[in-house]
């Protein structure tokens, strides 16, 4: 004959009615005496209701979101023979409790008024004592967990989901294990200050934003600046425009820069490398694929031109035109944006002097190019008007040290100021 006992809400102090915010057991669960059965919350405190005895849960009679008071039926439990003599939570309305008064004082509910809302690094954390205990057990900082319960309360499932997501993140020396412990950005109601409009981010912006943020924080990169005399290069380019035009190609500065960069990759192969996933070695690339940042109405994309070292200037210019048109028409495929050795971000057609480009990881360097202007340059006898091009080379300092960074920009400068050197 099964021995079924009722478990009711015990004396919970001066609270006539409280909210059930979490039911911690379900039908069929085997619980031990003092295991938490449910979490209640008043406007002043959160409390866990412990099992007065051990047994198997037969039926749960309350749901999250309901209100209960002292004496409300929580669940029924099948108890073992020896548990019959165990203390039963006194609940005046319960005939069971009246029939078998407890020989020992009942286990009090875990009332933790002061812990209901705890200020943590990211603001306020709402979680029941049982969830807090669970998080403590797993070493989870609750301020980093998003709550899915009422009023953003953190539930046990939220802690589990957080741990799962953390474990799914890539580990290792290069990209994994970033926990910056940053405080959460406060949500601001901008409408308080004036009219606003919500504009969803494009898919490209969301993806590139997340990647740029990751690259920004995960790779310590510095930027080396250089001003390059491209007067002769520009004269040569202009002289080539007609010929290129006849072949339907627009010959801009960028193909020259690409050729200079691949010469730089060959001279300083660390620039054509990536850190291995475990952070223990460098992957030295034997190919020279150059990415270029293309501005599209939906955001930034970086198509890659393959084997730039094996192509002529006009072929590169043609491919540049095709790929940037494809990018603007949203027809570029992910494969066409992969496998770069190094990238170039040219803002020369737009303006600006210098900037600090963010790495396109796992590449270890990116060349930023700004608008060229004519400047007076001292040639040893006089100031001569020269066309000067500002370069900004960002590099991953874990792979490239400052001396190598400066050598690369000096190399690019020497090459671009005398294009004949590209033939060497
Ligand atoms: N200095 C002066 N003029 C320059 C120049 C420079 N450094 N670079 C280009 N120009 C000129 C070109 O010669 C061209 O002039 P004309 O129209 O008189 O012939 C004009 O600027 C426009 O060039 P372009 O942009 O069409 O061609 P490009 O080969 O220089 O660049 C591309 C192609 C796709 C890189 C470019 O269109 C683009 O999208 N740039 C933006 C990249 C970007 O957003 N980077 C930021 C990334 S980080 O947020």
GROMACS .gro file of C-alpha atoms and ligand atoms in nm, residues 212 230 234 237 241 250-255 257 292-296 300-302 320 324-325 328 344-350 355 357-358 366 369-373 387-390, ligand 1:
model
   93
  212UNK     CA    1   3.545   4.344  -3.578
  230UNK     CA    2   5.376   5.850  -5.514
  234UNK     CA    3   5.073   5.858  -6.021
  237UNK     CA    4   4.923   5.536  -6.365
  241UNK     CA    5   4.471   5.511  -6.808
  250UNK     CA    6   3.964   5.141  -6.454
  251UNK     CA    7   4.322   5.150  -6.328
  252UNK     CA    8   4.316   5.307  -5.981
  253UNK     CA    9   4.592   5.315  -5.722
  254UNK     CA   10   4.472   5.002  -5.548
  255UNK     CA   11   4.622   4.742  -5.789
  257UNK     CA   12   4.922   4.890  -5.369
  292UNK     CA   13   4.022   4.465  -4.998
  293UNK     CA   14   3.758   4.637  -4.789
  294UNK     CA   15   3.463   4.734  -5.005
  295UNK     CA   16   3.205   4.980  -4.888
  296UNK     CA   17   2.852   4.866  -4.977
  300UNK     CA   18   3.162   4.651  -4.508
  301UNK     CA   19   3.272   4.334  -4.693
  302UNK     CA   20   3.622   4.213  -4.776
  320UNK     CA   21   3.885   4.451  -5.838
  324UNK     CA   22   3.348   4.531  -5.585
  325UNK     CA   23   3.048   4.545  -5.822
  328UNK     CA   24   2.764   4.618  -5.396
  344UNK     CA   25   4.394   4.662  -4.773
  345UNK     CA   26   4.139   4.915  -4.660
  346UNK     CA   27   4.147   5.209  -4.897
  347UNK     CA   28   3.962   5.523  -4.801
  348UNK     CA   29   4.164   5.724  -5.052
  349UNK     CA   30   3.867   5.780  -5.281
  350UNK     CA   31   3.674   5.931  -4.989
  355UNK     CA   32   4.331   5.593  -3.950
  357UNK     CA   33   4.230   4.982  -3.938
  358UNK     CA   34   4.116   4.680  -3.738
  366UNK     CA   35   4.603   4.524  -4.270
  369UNK     CA   36   4.530   5.388  -4.729
  370UNK     CA   37   4.413   5.747  -4.709
  371UNK     CA   38   4.379   6.028  -4.962
  372UNK     CA   39   4.697   6.147  -5.132
  373UNK     CA   40   4.769   6.521  -5.136
  387UNK     CA   41   5.210   6.377  -5.414
  388UNK     CA   42   5.215   6.212  -5.071
  389UNK     CA   43   5.011   5.907  -4.979
  390UNK     CA   44   4.934   5.835  -4.612
  425LIG     N1   45   4.422   5.923  -5.294
  425LIG     C1   46   4.358   6.003  -5.380
  425LIG     N2   47   4.262   5.959  -5.464
  425LIG     C2   48   4.233   5.828  -5.459
  425LIG     C3   49   4.296   5.739  -5.374
  425LIG     C4   50   4.395   5.791  -5.289
  425LIG     N3   51   4.460   5.716  -5.202
  425LIG     N4   52   4.244   5.617  -5.391
  425LIG     C5   53   4.151   5.628  -5.487
  425LIG     N5   54   4.146   5.756  -5.528
  425LIG     C6   55   4.060   5.808  -5.631
  425LIG     C7   56   4.056   5.718  -5.752
  425LIG     O1   57   4.167   5.742  -5.836
  425LIG     C8   58   3.924   5.757  -5.812
  425LIG     O2   59   3.937   5.881  -5.877
  425LIG     P1   60   3.864   5.911  -6.017
  425LIG     O3   61   3.720   5.878  -5.997
  425LIG     O4   62   3.892   6.058  -6.041
  425LIG     O5   63   3.930   5.823  -6.116
  425LIG     C9   64   3.837   5.781  -5.692
  425LIG     O6   65   3.927   5.808  -5.585
  425LIG    C10   66   3.747   5.664  -5.653
  425LIG     O7   67   3.821   5.545  -5.649
  425LIG     P2   68   3.744   5.409  -5.625
  425LIG     O8   69   3.699   5.404  -5.485
  425LIG     O9   70   3.639   5.395  -5.730
  425LIG    O10   71   3.851   5.298  -5.657
  425LIG     P3   72   3.957   5.229  -5.566
  425LIG    O11   73   4.020   5.128  -5.652
  425LIG    O12   74   4.047   5.327  -5.502
  425LIG    O13   75   3.874   5.158  -5.447
  425LIG    C11   76   3.718   5.016  -5.341
  425LIG    C12   77   3.788   5.050  -5.471
  425LIG    C13   78   3.621   4.902  -5.362
  425LIG    C14   79   3.821   4.978  -5.238
  425LIG    C15   80   3.645   5.140  -5.291
  425LIG    O14   81   3.545   5.177  -5.380
  425LIG    C16   82   3.584   5.129  -5.155
  425LIG    O15   83   3.481   5.065  -5.134
  425LIG     N6   84   3.647   5.193  -5.055
  425LIG    C17   85   3.601   5.196  -4.920
  425LIG    C18   86   3.674   5.096  -4.835
  425LIG    C19   87   3.629   5.107  -4.690
  425LIG    O16   88   3.514   5.129  -4.658
  425LIG     N7   89   3.724   5.092  -4.600
  425LIG    C20   90   3.699   5.110  -4.462
  425LIG    C21   91   3.709   4.979  -4.394
  425LIG     S1   92   3.718   4.996  -4.223
  425LIG    O17   93   3.575   5.055  -4.182
   0.00000   0.00000   0.00000
